Amino acid sequence: MGFFTKDIKSLNDLFMHGLQDLYYAENQIMKSLPAMIEKATNEQLRAGFEKHLAETEGQVHRLRQVFELLDTEPKGDKCPAIEGILKEGRDLMSEIGDEDVMNVGLVAAAQAVEHYEITRYGTLVAWATQLGRSDCASLLHKNLDEEKAADQKLTAIAEKSVNRKAA
Ligand code: ZN
Ligand code: FE
Ligand code: FE
Ligand code: FE
């Protein structure tokens, strides 16, 4: 967005900006997951990250379909929020020197990402619906449901094994 001009003047502009923001974020998340997979020594956690990486590729594809439905080219807009969440995760990983504690840290970092995504997709589904674009809303809702499921899976992994092993 331009610094000297106020480019967002309608709910539709705001929706487009949010879509570009999330498109940028999903691409950054996709780039971050391989390092998390590599660091995860808990088998369930590693498998969960691998599954979510594949899901994330599908989510990027759905976002591209939303851009297409809106007759626009897929375009990312740098999102400082996801940059900060991912940087915090990388910083934390570089400071942890124990395998079991690393798994706990990875769950926490990943859940921060999922919660970011849940809030963004929730907002975009509501805006798409308000704008009369149920076609876009239903694609975005599929991504929202996957993020919620990923978050719940992480909670289960933490509570059933990872946290206990590190305690
Ligand atoms: Zn922007
Ligand atoms: Fe995602
Ligand atoms: Fe943003
Ligand atoms: Fe996710």
Short mmCIF file of N, CA and C and ligand atoms in Angstrom, two decimals:
data_model
loop_
_atom_site.label_atom_id
_atom_site.label_comp_id
_atom_site.label_asym_id
_atom_site.label_seq_id
_atom_site.Cartn_x
_atom_site.Cartn_y
_atom_site.Cartn_z
N MET A 1 0.84 -1.21 0.00
CA MET A 1 0.00 0.00 0.00
C MET A 1 0.87 1.25 0.00
N GLY A 2 0.47 2.22 -0.75
CA GLY A 2 1.23 3.46 -0.84
C GLY A 2 1.25 4.19 0.50
N PHE A 3 2.34 4.82 0.79
CA PHE A 3 2.50 5.50 2.07
C PHE A 3 1.83 6.87 2.05
N PHE A 4 1.81 7.49 0.90
CA PHE A 4 1.28 8.85 0.82
C PHE A 4 -0.15 8.92 0.29
N THR A 5 -0.64 7.77 -0.21
CA THR A 5 -2.02 7.78 -0.71
C THR A 5 -2.85 6.78 0.07
N LYS A 6 -4.10 7.09 0.26
CA LYS A 6 -5.00 6.16 0.95
C LYS A 6 -5.73 5.34 -0.10
N ASP A 7 -5.12 4.17 -0.41
CA ASP A 7 -5.61 3.35 -1.52
C ASP A 7 -6.87 2.55 -1.19
N ILE A 8 -7.14 2.35 0.09
CA ILE A 8 -8.27 1.51 0.48
C ILE A 8 -9.47 2.39 0.80
N LYS A 9 -10.46 2.35 -0.10
CA LYS A 9 -11.61 3.26 0.05
C LYS A 9 -12.94 2.53 0.20
N SER A 10 -12.93 1.24 -0.01
CA SER A 10 -14.19 0.49 0.09
C SER A 10 -13.93 -0.85 0.77
N LEU A 11 -15.03 -1.49 1.16
CA LEU A 11 -14.90 -2.82 1.77
C LEU A 11 -14.25 -3.78 0.76
N ASN A 12 -14.58 -3.60 -0.52
CA ASN A 12 -13.96 -4.44 -1.54
C ASN A 12 -12.44 -4.23 -1.60
N ASP A 13 -12.00 -2.98 -1.49
CA ASP A 13 -10.55 -2.71 -1.47
C ASP A 13 -9.91 -3.39 -0.26
N LEU A 14 -10.59 -3.29 0.87
CA LEU A 14 -10.07 -3.87 2.11
C LEU A 14 -9.97 -5.39 1.96
N PHE A 15 -10.98 -5.98 1.34
CA PHE A 15 -11.00 -7.43 1.09
C PHE A 15 -9.84 -7.82 0.19
N MET A 16 -9.62 -7.06 -0.89
CA MET A 16 -8.51 -7.37 -1.80
C MET A 16 -7.17 -7.27 -1.08
N HIS A 17 -7.05 -6.24 -0.24
CA HIS A 17 -5.80 -6.09 0.52
C HIS A 17 -5.59 -7.27 1.45
N GLY A 18 -6.67 -7.69 2.13
CA GLY A 18 -6.57 -8.83 3.05
C GLY A 18 -6.20 -10.12 2.34
N LEU A 19 -6.73 -10.27 1.15
CA LEU A 19 -6.43 -11.45 0.34
C LEU A 19 -4.95 -11.48 -0.06
N GLN A 20 -4.43 -10.32 -0.45
CA GLN A 20 -3.01 -10.22 -0.85
C GLN A 20 -2.09 -10.45 0.35
N ASP A 21 -2.53 -9.95 1.48
CA ASP A 21 -1.80 -10.11 2.74
C ASP A 21 -1.68 -11.60 3.09
N LEU A 22 -2.80 -12.30 3.00
CA LEU A 22 -2.82 -13.72 3.36
C LEU A 22 -2.11 -14.57 2.30
N TYR A 23 -2.16 -14.15 1.06
CA TYR A 23 -1.44 -14.86 0.00
C TYR A 23 0.07 -14.78 0.27
N TYR A 24 0.52 -13.61 0.66
CA TYR A 24 1.92 -13.44 1.06
C TYR A 24 2.23 -14.34 2.25
N ALA A 25 1.34 -14.30 3.27
CA ALA A 25 1.57 -15.07 4.50
C ALA A 25 1.65 -16.57 4.22
N GLU A 26 0.71 -17.10 3.44
CA GLU A 26 0.73 -18.55 3.16
C GLU A 26 2.02 -18.95 2.45
N ASN A 27 2.49 -18.11 1.54
CA ASN A 27 3.74 -18.42 0.86
C ASN A 27 4.94 -18.42 1.81
N GLN A 28 4.93 -17.49 2.77
CA GLN A 28 6.00 -17.46 3.77
C GLN A 28 5.93 -18.68 4.68
N ILE A 29 4.71 -19.07 5.05
CA ILE A 29 4.51 -20.25 5.91
C ILE A 29 5.01 -21.50 5.20
N MET A 30 4.71 -21.59 3.90
CA MET A 30 5.15 -22.73 3.10
C MET A 30 6.68 -22.84 3.11
N LYS A 31 7.36 -21.67 3.08
CA LYS A 31 8.83 -21.67 3.09
C LYS A 31 9.39 -22.01 4.46
N SER A 32 8.60 -21.75 5.51
CA SER A 32 9.09 -21.97 6.87
C SER A 32 8.92 -23.39 7.37
N LEU A 33 7.94 -24.10 6.84
CA LEU A 33 7.63 -25.43 7.36
C LEU A 33 8.76 -26.46 7.21
N PRO A 34 9.52 -26.48 6.10
CA PRO A 34 10.59 -27.48 6.01
C PRO A 34 11.58 -27.43 7.16
N ALA A 35 11.94 -26.25 7.63
CA ALA A 35 12.87 -26.14 8.77
C ALA A 35 12.24 -26.68 10.04
N MET A 36 10.93 -26.50 10.17
CA MET A 36 10.24 -27.02 11.36
C MET A 36 10.14 -28.54 11.31
N ILE A 37 9.90 -29.07 10.11
CA ILE A 37 9.86 -30.53 9.92
C ILE A 37 11.21 -31.12 10.31
N GLU A 38 12.27 -30.47 9.87
CA GLU A 38 13.62 -30.94 10.14
C GLU A 38 13.94 -30.98 11.62
N LYS A 39 13.42 -29.98 12.35
CA LYS A 39 13.74 -29.88 13.78
C LYS A 39 12.86 -30.75 14.67
N ALA A 40 11.73 -31.21 14.14
CA ALA A 40 10.80 -31.99 14.96
C ALA A 40 11.29 -33.43 15.09
N THR A 41 11.53 -33.89 16.33
CA THR A 41 11.96 -35.27 16.54
C THR A 41 10.80 -36.15 16.98
N ASN A 42 9.72 -35.56 17.42
CA ASN A 42 8.51 -36.34 17.74
C ASN A 42 7.85 -36.75 16.42
N GLU A 43 7.61 -38.04 16.29
CA GLU A 43 7.14 -38.57 15.01
C GLU A 43 5.77 -38.02 14.59
N GLN A 44 4.88 -37.95 15.57
CA GLN A 44 3.53 -37.42 15.30
C GLN A 44 3.58 -35.96 14.87
N LEU A 45 4.45 -35.21 15.53
CA LEU A 45 4.58 -33.78 15.23
C LEU A 45 5.15 -33.59 13.82
N ARG A 46 6.18 -34.37 13.54
CA ARG A 46 6.80 -34.30 12.23
C ARG A 46 5.81 -34.66 11.12
N ALA A 47 5.05 -35.72 11.36
CA ALA A 47 4.04 -36.15 10.38
C ALA A 47 2.96 -35.07 10.23
N GLY A 48 2.60 -34.44 11.34
CA GLY A 48 1.60 -33.37 11.31
C GLY A 48 2.08 -32.19 10.49
N PHE A 49 3.34 -31.81 10.67
CA PHE A 49 3.91 -30.70 9.89
C PHE A 49 3.97 -31.05 8.40
N GLU A 50 4.34 -32.32 8.11
CA GLU A 50 4.41 -32.73 6.71
C GLU A 50 3.04 -32.66 6.05
N LYS A 51 2.03 -33.11 6.79
CA LYS A 51 0.67 -33.07 6.27
C LYS A 51 0.24 -31.62 6.05
N HIS A 52 0.59 -30.76 7.02
CA HIS A 52 0.15 -29.37 6.89
C HIS A 52 0.89 -28.62 5.78
N LEU A 53 2.12 -29.04 5.49
CA LEU A 53 2.83 -28.45 4.35
C LEU A 53 2.09 -28.77 3.05
N ALA A 54 1.66 -30.02 2.92
CA ALA A 54 0.88 -30.41 1.73
C ALA A 54 -0.44 -29.64 1.68
N GLU A 55 -1.08 -29.50 2.84
CA GLU A 55 -2.34 -28.74 2.90
C GLU A 55 -2.12 -27.28 2.53
N THR A 56 -0.99 -26.74 2.98
CA THR A 56 -0.69 -25.33 2.71
C THR A 56 -0.54 -25.09 1.20
N GLU A 57 0.07 -26.05 0.51
CA GLU A 57 0.16 -25.93 -0.95
C GLU A 57 -1.23 -25.86 -1.57
N GLY A 58 -2.14 -26.67 -1.04
CA GLY A 58 -3.53 -26.65 -1.50
C GLY A 58 -4.22 -25.34 -1.16
N GLN A 59 -3.88 -24.76 -0.02
CA GLN A 59 -4.48 -23.49 0.39
C GLN A 59 -4.04 -22.36 -0.53
N VAL A 60 -2.75 -22.38 -0.89
CA VAL A 60 -2.25 -21.37 -1.83
C VAL A 60 -2.99 -21.51 -3.17
N HIS A 61 -3.23 -22.75 -3.56
CA HIS A 61 -3.98 -23.00 -4.79
C HIS A 61 -5.39 -22.43 -4.70
N ARG A 62 -6.06 -22.64 -3.55
CA ARG A 62 -7.41 -22.07 -3.38
C ARG A 62 -7.39 -20.55 -3.41
N LEU A 63 -6.36 -19.94 -2.81
CA LEU A 63 -6.27 -18.48 -2.86
C LEU A 63 -6.12 -18.01 -4.31
N ARG A 64 -5.34 -18.75 -5.08
CA ARG A 64 -5.20 -18.40 -6.50
C ARG A 64 -6.55 -18.49 -7.22
N GLN A 65 -7.35 -19.49 -6.83
CA GLN A 65 -8.69 -19.61 -7.42
C GLN A 65 -9.57 -18.42 -7.04
N VAL A 66 -9.41 -17.92 -5.80
CA VAL A 66 -10.19 -16.76 -5.37
C VAL A 66 -9.80 -15.54 -6.21
N PHE A 67 -8.49 -15.33 -6.40
CA PHE A 67 -8.04 -14.22 -7.26
C PHE A 67 -8.65 -14.34 -8.65
N GLU A 68 -8.67 -15.59 -9.15
CA GLU A 68 -9.20 -15.83 -10.48
C GLU A 68 -10.69 -15.49 -10.56
N LEU A 69 -11.44 -15.90 -9.52
CA LEU A 69 -12.87 -15.58 -9.48
C LEU A 69 -13.10 -14.07 -9.48
N LEU A 70 -12.13 -13.33 -8.94
CA LEU A 70 -12.24 -11.87 -8.86
C LEU A 70 -11.59 -11.18 -10.07
N ASP A 71 -11.22 -12.01 -11.06
CA ASP A 71 -10.58 -11.48 -12.27
C ASP A 71 -9.33 -10.66 -12.00
N THR A 72 -8.53 -11.11 -11.01
CA THR A 72 -7.28 -10.42 -10.72
C THR A 72 -6.13 -11.43 -10.70
N GLU A 73 -4.95 -10.92 -10.88
CA GLU A 73 -3.75 -11.75 -10.80
C GLU A 73 -3.41 -11.99 -9.34
N PRO A 74 -2.97 -13.21 -8.99
CA PRO A 74 -2.53 -13.45 -7.62
C PRO A 74 -1.34 -12.54 -7.29
N LYS A 75 -1.44 -11.85 -6.16
CA LYS A 75 -0.39 -10.90 -5.80
C LYS A 75 -0.27 -10.89 -4.28
N GLY A 76 0.96 -10.88 -3.78
CA GLY A 76 1.17 -10.82 -2.34
C GLY A 76 1.44 -9.40 -1.89
N ASP A 77 1.08 -9.12 -0.65
CA ASP A 77 1.38 -7.83 -0.04
C ASP A 77 2.04 -8.14 1.30
N LYS A 78 3.28 -7.73 1.45
CA LYS A 78 4.06 -8.05 2.64
C LYS A 78 3.29 -7.80 3.93
N CYS A 79 3.18 -8.85 4.72
CA CYS A 79 2.42 -8.74 5.98
C CYS A 79 3.38 -8.74 7.17
N PRO A 80 3.52 -7.61 7.85
CA PRO A 80 4.45 -7.54 8.99
C PRO A 80 4.04 -8.46 10.15
N ALA A 81 2.77 -8.77 10.24
CA ALA A 81 2.32 -9.63 11.35
C ALA A 81 2.89 -11.04 11.21
N ILE A 82 2.75 -11.65 10.02
CA ILE A 82 3.27 -13.02 9.86
C ILE A 82 4.80 -13.01 9.88
N GLU A 83 5.41 -11.95 9.33
CA GLU A 83 6.87 -11.86 9.40
C GLU A 83 7.34 -11.95 10.85
N GLY A 84 6.64 -11.21 11.73
CA GLY A 84 7.01 -11.18 13.15
C GLY A 84 6.80 -12.53 13.82
N ILE A 85 5.67 -13.16 13.53
CA ILE A 85 5.37 -14.47 14.14
C ILE A 85 6.40 -15.51 13.69
N LEU A 86 6.75 -15.51 12.40
CA LEU A 86 7.72 -16.49 11.89
C LEU A 86 9.13 -16.20 12.41
N LYS A 87 9.47 -14.93 12.51
CA LYS A 87 10.80 -14.56 13.04
C LYS A 87 10.92 -14.98 14.50
N GLU A 88 9.87 -14.76 15.26
CA GLU A 88 9.90 -15.16 16.67
C GLU A 88 10.11 -16.67 16.77
N GLY A 89 9.44 -17.44 15.91
CA GLY A 89 9.60 -18.89 15.91
C GLY A 89 11.03 -19.30 15.58
N ARG A 90 11.61 -18.66 14.55
CA ARG A 90 13.00 -18.98 14.18
C ARG A 90 13.96 -18.63 15.31
N ASP A 91 13.77 -17.47 15.92
CA ASP A 91 14.62 -17.05 17.04
C ASP A 91 14.56 -18.06 18.18
N LEU A 92 13.33 -18.48 18.50
CA LEU A 92 13.14 -19.44 19.59
C LEU A 92 13.85 -20.76 19.27
N MET A 93 13.68 -21.25 18.05
CA MET A 93 14.32 -22.51 17.66
C MET A 93 15.83 -22.43 17.78
N SER A 94 16.38 -21.27 17.48
CA SER A 94 17.84 -21.13 17.54
C SER A 94 18.34 -21.08 18.99
N GLU A 95 17.44 -20.84 19.92
CA GLU A 95 17.86 -20.75 21.33
C GLU A 95 17.65 -22.04 22.11
N ILE A 96 16.90 -22.99 21.55
CA ILE A 96 16.59 -24.22 22.28
C ILE A 96 17.66 -25.29 22.01
N GLY A 97 18.22 -25.83 23.11
CA GLY A 97 19.30 -26.81 22.99
C GLY A 97 18.92 -28.21 23.46
N ASP A 98 17.63 -28.48 23.58
CA ASP A 98 17.18 -29.81 24.02
C ASP A 98 16.07 -30.28 23.09
N GLU A 99 16.21 -31.55 22.66
CA GLU A 99 15.28 -32.14 21.69
C GLU A 99 13.81 -32.11 22.13
N ASP A 100 13.59 -32.53 23.39
CA ASP A 100 12.21 -32.61 23.88
C ASP A 100 11.60 -31.22 24.05
N VAL A 101 12.41 -30.30 24.50
CA VAL A 101 11.93 -28.92 24.67
C VAL A 101 11.69 -28.30 23.28
N MET A 102 12.53 -28.70 22.31
CA MET A 102 12.35 -28.21 20.94
C MET A 102 10.97 -28.57 20.41
N ASN A 103 10.54 -29.80 20.64
CA ASN A 103 9.21 -30.21 20.17
C ASN A 103 8.11 -29.34 20.77
N VAL A 104 8.26 -29.02 22.05
CA VAL A 104 7.27 -28.16 22.72
C VAL A 104 7.28 -26.76 22.09
N GLY A 105 8.50 -26.24 21.86
CA GLY A 105 8.64 -24.91 21.26
C GLY A 105 8.06 -24.86 19.85
N LEU A 106 8.26 -25.95 19.10
CA LEU A 106 7.74 -26.02 17.74
C LEU A 106 6.21 -25.99 17.73
N VAL A 107 5.60 -26.72 18.67
CA VAL A 107 4.13 -26.71 18.75
C VAL A 107 3.66 -25.28 19.03
N ALA A 108 4.30 -24.63 19.99
CA ALA A 108 3.88 -23.27 20.37
C ALA A 108 4.02 -22.31 19.19
N ALA A 109 5.15 -22.40 18.48
CA ALA A 109 5.38 -21.51 17.34
C ALA A 109 4.36 -21.78 16.24
N ALA A 110 4.08 -23.06 16.00
CA ALA A 110 3.13 -23.42 14.95
C ALA A 110 1.71 -22.97 15.31
N GLN A 111 1.36 -23.07 16.60
CA GLN A 111 0.01 -22.65 16.99
C GLN A 111 -0.18 -21.14 16.87
N ALA A 112 0.91 -20.39 17.07
CA ALA A 112 0.81 -18.93 16.86
C ALA A 112 0.49 -18.65 15.40
N VAL A 113 1.10 -19.42 14.49
CA VAL A 113 0.82 -19.26 13.06
C VAL A 113 -0.63 -19.64 12.75
N GLU A 114 -1.08 -20.78 13.28
CA GLU A 114 -2.46 -21.22 13.00
C GLU A 114 -3.47 -20.21 13.50
N HIS A 115 -3.22 -19.64 14.67
CA HIS A 115 -4.18 -18.66 15.21
C HIS A 115 -4.20 -17.39 14.37
N TYR A 116 -3.03 -16.99 13.88
CA TYR A 116 -2.98 -15.86 12.93
C TYR A 116 -3.86 -16.17 11.72
N GLU A 117 -3.68 -17.38 11.16
CA GLU A 117 -4.42 -17.74 9.95
C GLU A 117 -5.92 -17.83 10.22
N ILE A 118 -6.27 -18.37 11.39
CA ILE A 118 -7.70 -18.49 11.73
C ILE A 118 -8.36 -17.11 11.79
N THR A 119 -7.68 -16.14 12.40
CA THR A 119 -8.30 -14.81 12.48
C THR A 119 -8.41 -14.19 11.09
N ARG A 120 -7.39 -14.36 10.25
CA ARG A 120 -7.42 -13.75 8.92
C ARG A 120 -8.47 -14.39 8.01
N TYR A 121 -8.52 -15.73 8.02
CA TYR A 121 -9.52 -16.39 7.17
C TYR A 121 -10.93 -16.11 7.67
N GLY A 122 -11.11 -16.05 9.01
CA GLY A 122 -12.43 -15.76 9.56
C GLY A 122 -12.94 -14.41 9.06
N THR A 123 -12.04 -13.42 9.09
CA THR A 123 -12.39 -12.07 8.63
C THR A 123 -12.72 -12.07 7.13
N LEU A 124 -11.88 -12.74 6.34
CA LEU A 124 -12.09 -12.72 4.89
C LEU A 124 -13.38 -13.46 4.48
N VAL A 125 -13.72 -14.53 5.21
CA VAL A 125 -14.97 -15.23 4.93
C VAL A 125 -16.15 -14.29 5.19
N ALA A 126 -16.09 -13.56 6.29
CA ALA A 126 -17.19 -12.63 6.63
C ALA A 126 -17.31 -11.51 5.58
N TRP A 127 -16.16 -10.97 5.15
CA TRP A 127 -16.18 -9.88 4.16
C TRP A 127 -16.67 -10.38 2.80
N ALA A 128 -16.19 -11.55 2.39
CA ALA A 128 -16.61 -12.11 1.10
C ALA A 128 -18.13 -12.34 1.10
N THR A 129 -18.63 -12.85 2.21
CA THR A 129 -20.07 -13.09 2.34
C THR A 129 -20.83 -11.77 2.25
N GLN A 130 -20.36 -10.76 2.98
CA GLN A 130 -21.02 -9.45 2.96
C GLN A 130 -21.01 -8.84 1.56
N LEU A 131 -19.93 -9.11 0.82
CA LEU A 131 -19.80 -8.55 -0.53
C LEU A 131 -20.57 -9.38 -1.57
N GLY A 132 -21.28 -10.40 -1.11
CA GLY A 132 -22.07 -11.21 -2.03
C GLY A 132 -21.24 -12.21 -2.82
N ARG A 133 -20.02 -12.50 -2.35
CA ARG A 133 -19.17 -13.46 -3.04
C ARG A 133 -19.10 -14.77 -2.26
N SER A 134 -20.20 -15.49 -2.29
CA SER A 134 -20.23 -16.77 -1.58
C SER A 134 -19.30 -17.78 -2.25
N ASP A 135 -19.01 -17.58 -3.55
CA ASP A 135 -18.07 -18.46 -4.24
C ASP A 135 -16.67 -18.34 -3.61
N CYS A 136 -16.25 -17.10 -3.35
CA CYS A 136 -14.95 -16.88 -2.70
C CYS A 136 -15.00 -17.33 -1.24
N ALA A 137 -16.12 -17.01 -0.58
CA ALA A 137 -16.25 -17.35 0.84
C ALA A 137 -16.12 -18.85 1.07
N SER A 138 -16.68 -19.66 0.17
CA SER A 138 -16.63 -21.10 0.42
C SER A 138 -15.21 -21.65 0.24
N LEU A 139 -14.45 -21.10 -0.70
CA LEU A 139 -13.04 -21.51 -0.84
C LEU A 139 -12.24 -21.10 0.40
N LEU A 140 -12.46 -19.88 0.85
CA LEU A 140 -11.73 -19.38 2.03
C LEU A 140 -12.12 -20.18 3.27
N HIS A 141 -13.39 -20.59 3.31
CA HIS A 141 -13.86 -21.37 4.46
C HIS A 141 -13.18 -22.73 4.53
N LYS A 142 -12.87 -23.31 3.38
CA LYS A 142 -12.15 -24.59 3.37
C LYS A 142 -10.77 -24.42 4.02
N ASN A 143 -10.09 -23.33 3.67
CA ASN A 143 -8.79 -23.07 4.30
C ASN A 143 -8.95 -22.85 5.80
N LEU A 144 -9.98 -22.08 6.17
CA LEU A 144 -10.24 -21.82 7.60
C LEU A 144 -10.41 -23.14 8.36
N ASP A 145 -11.19 -24.04 7.79
CA ASP A 145 -11.43 -25.33 8.46
C ASP A 145 -10.13 -26.13 8.62
N GLU A 146 -9.26 -26.08 7.60
CA GLU A 146 -7.99 -26.80 7.71
C GLU A 146 -7.10 -26.20 8.78
N GLU A 147 -7.11 -24.87 8.90
CA GLU A 147 -6.28 -24.23 9.93
C GLU A 147 -6.79 -24.60 11.32
N LYS A 148 -8.11 -24.63 11.48
CA LYS A 148 -8.69 -24.99 12.78
C LYS A 148 -8.34 -26.43 13.14
N ALA A 149 -8.42 -27.32 12.14
CA ALA A 149 -8.10 -28.73 12.39
C ALA A 149 -6.62 -28.89 12.74
N ALA A 150 -5.76 -28.13 12.06
CA ALA A 150 -4.32 -28.20 12.35
C ALA A 150 -4.04 -27.73 13.77
N ASP A 151 -4.72 -26.67 14.16
CA ASP A 151 -4.54 -26.14 15.52
C ASP A 151 -4.96 -27.17 16.57
N GLN A 152 -6.10 -27.82 16.33
CA GLN A 152 -6.59 -28.82 17.29
C GLN A 152 -5.67 -30.03 17.36
N LYS A 153 -5.12 -30.41 16.21
CA LYS A 153 -4.19 -31.53 16.17
C LYS A 153 -2.94 -31.22 16.99
N LEU A 154 -2.46 -29.97 16.87
CA LEU A 154 -1.28 -29.56 17.64
C LEU A 154 -1.56 -29.59 19.14
N THR A 155 -2.75 -29.14 19.53
CA THR A 155 -3.12 -29.20 20.96
C THR A 155 -3.10 -30.64 21.45
N ALA A 156 -3.65 -31.55 20.65
CA ALA A 156 -3.70 -32.96 21.04
C ALA A 156 -2.28 -33.54 21.16
N ILE A 157 -1.41 -33.21 20.21
CA ILE A 157 -0.03 -33.72 20.25
C ILE A 157 0.69 -33.19 21.50
N ALA A 158 0.48 -31.91 21.81
CA ALA A 158 1.11 -31.31 22.99
C ALA A 158 0.63 -32.00 24.25
N GLU A 159 -0.69 -32.14 24.38
CA GLU A 159 -1.25 -32.67 25.62
C GLU A 159 -1.00 -34.16 25.79
N LYS A 160 -1.01 -34.91 24.68
CA LYS A 160 -0.86 -36.36 24.79
C LYS A 160 0.58 -36.82 24.90
N SER A 161 1.54 -36.07 24.33
CA SER A 161 2.90 -36.59 24.41
C SER A 161 4.00 -35.55 24.60
N VAL A 162 4.03 -34.55 23.76
CA VAL A 162 5.18 -33.65 23.69
C VAL A 162 5.46 -32.92 25.01
N ASN A 163 4.42 -32.37 25.61
CA ASN A 163 4.61 -31.61 26.86
C ASN A 163 5.12 -32.53 27.98
N ARG A 164 4.51 -33.71 28.08
CA ARG A 164 4.88 -34.64 29.15
C ARG A 164 6.34 -35.06 29.02
N LYS A 165 6.77 -35.33 27.80
CA LYS A 165 8.15 -35.78 27.59
C LYS A 165 9.17 -34.72 27.99
N ALA A 166 8.78 -33.46 27.89
CA ALA A 166 9.72 -32.38 28.18
C ALA A 166 9.70 -31.98 29.66
N ALA A 167 8.68 -32.46 30.39
CA ALA A 167 8.52 -32.01 31.78
C ALA A 167 9.46 -32.75 32.72
ZN ZN B 1 -0.59 -3.49 2.73
FE FE B 2 -2.43 -21.95 5.88
FE FE B 3 -0.84 -8.11 7.33
FE FE B 4 -1.89 -23.37 8.75
#
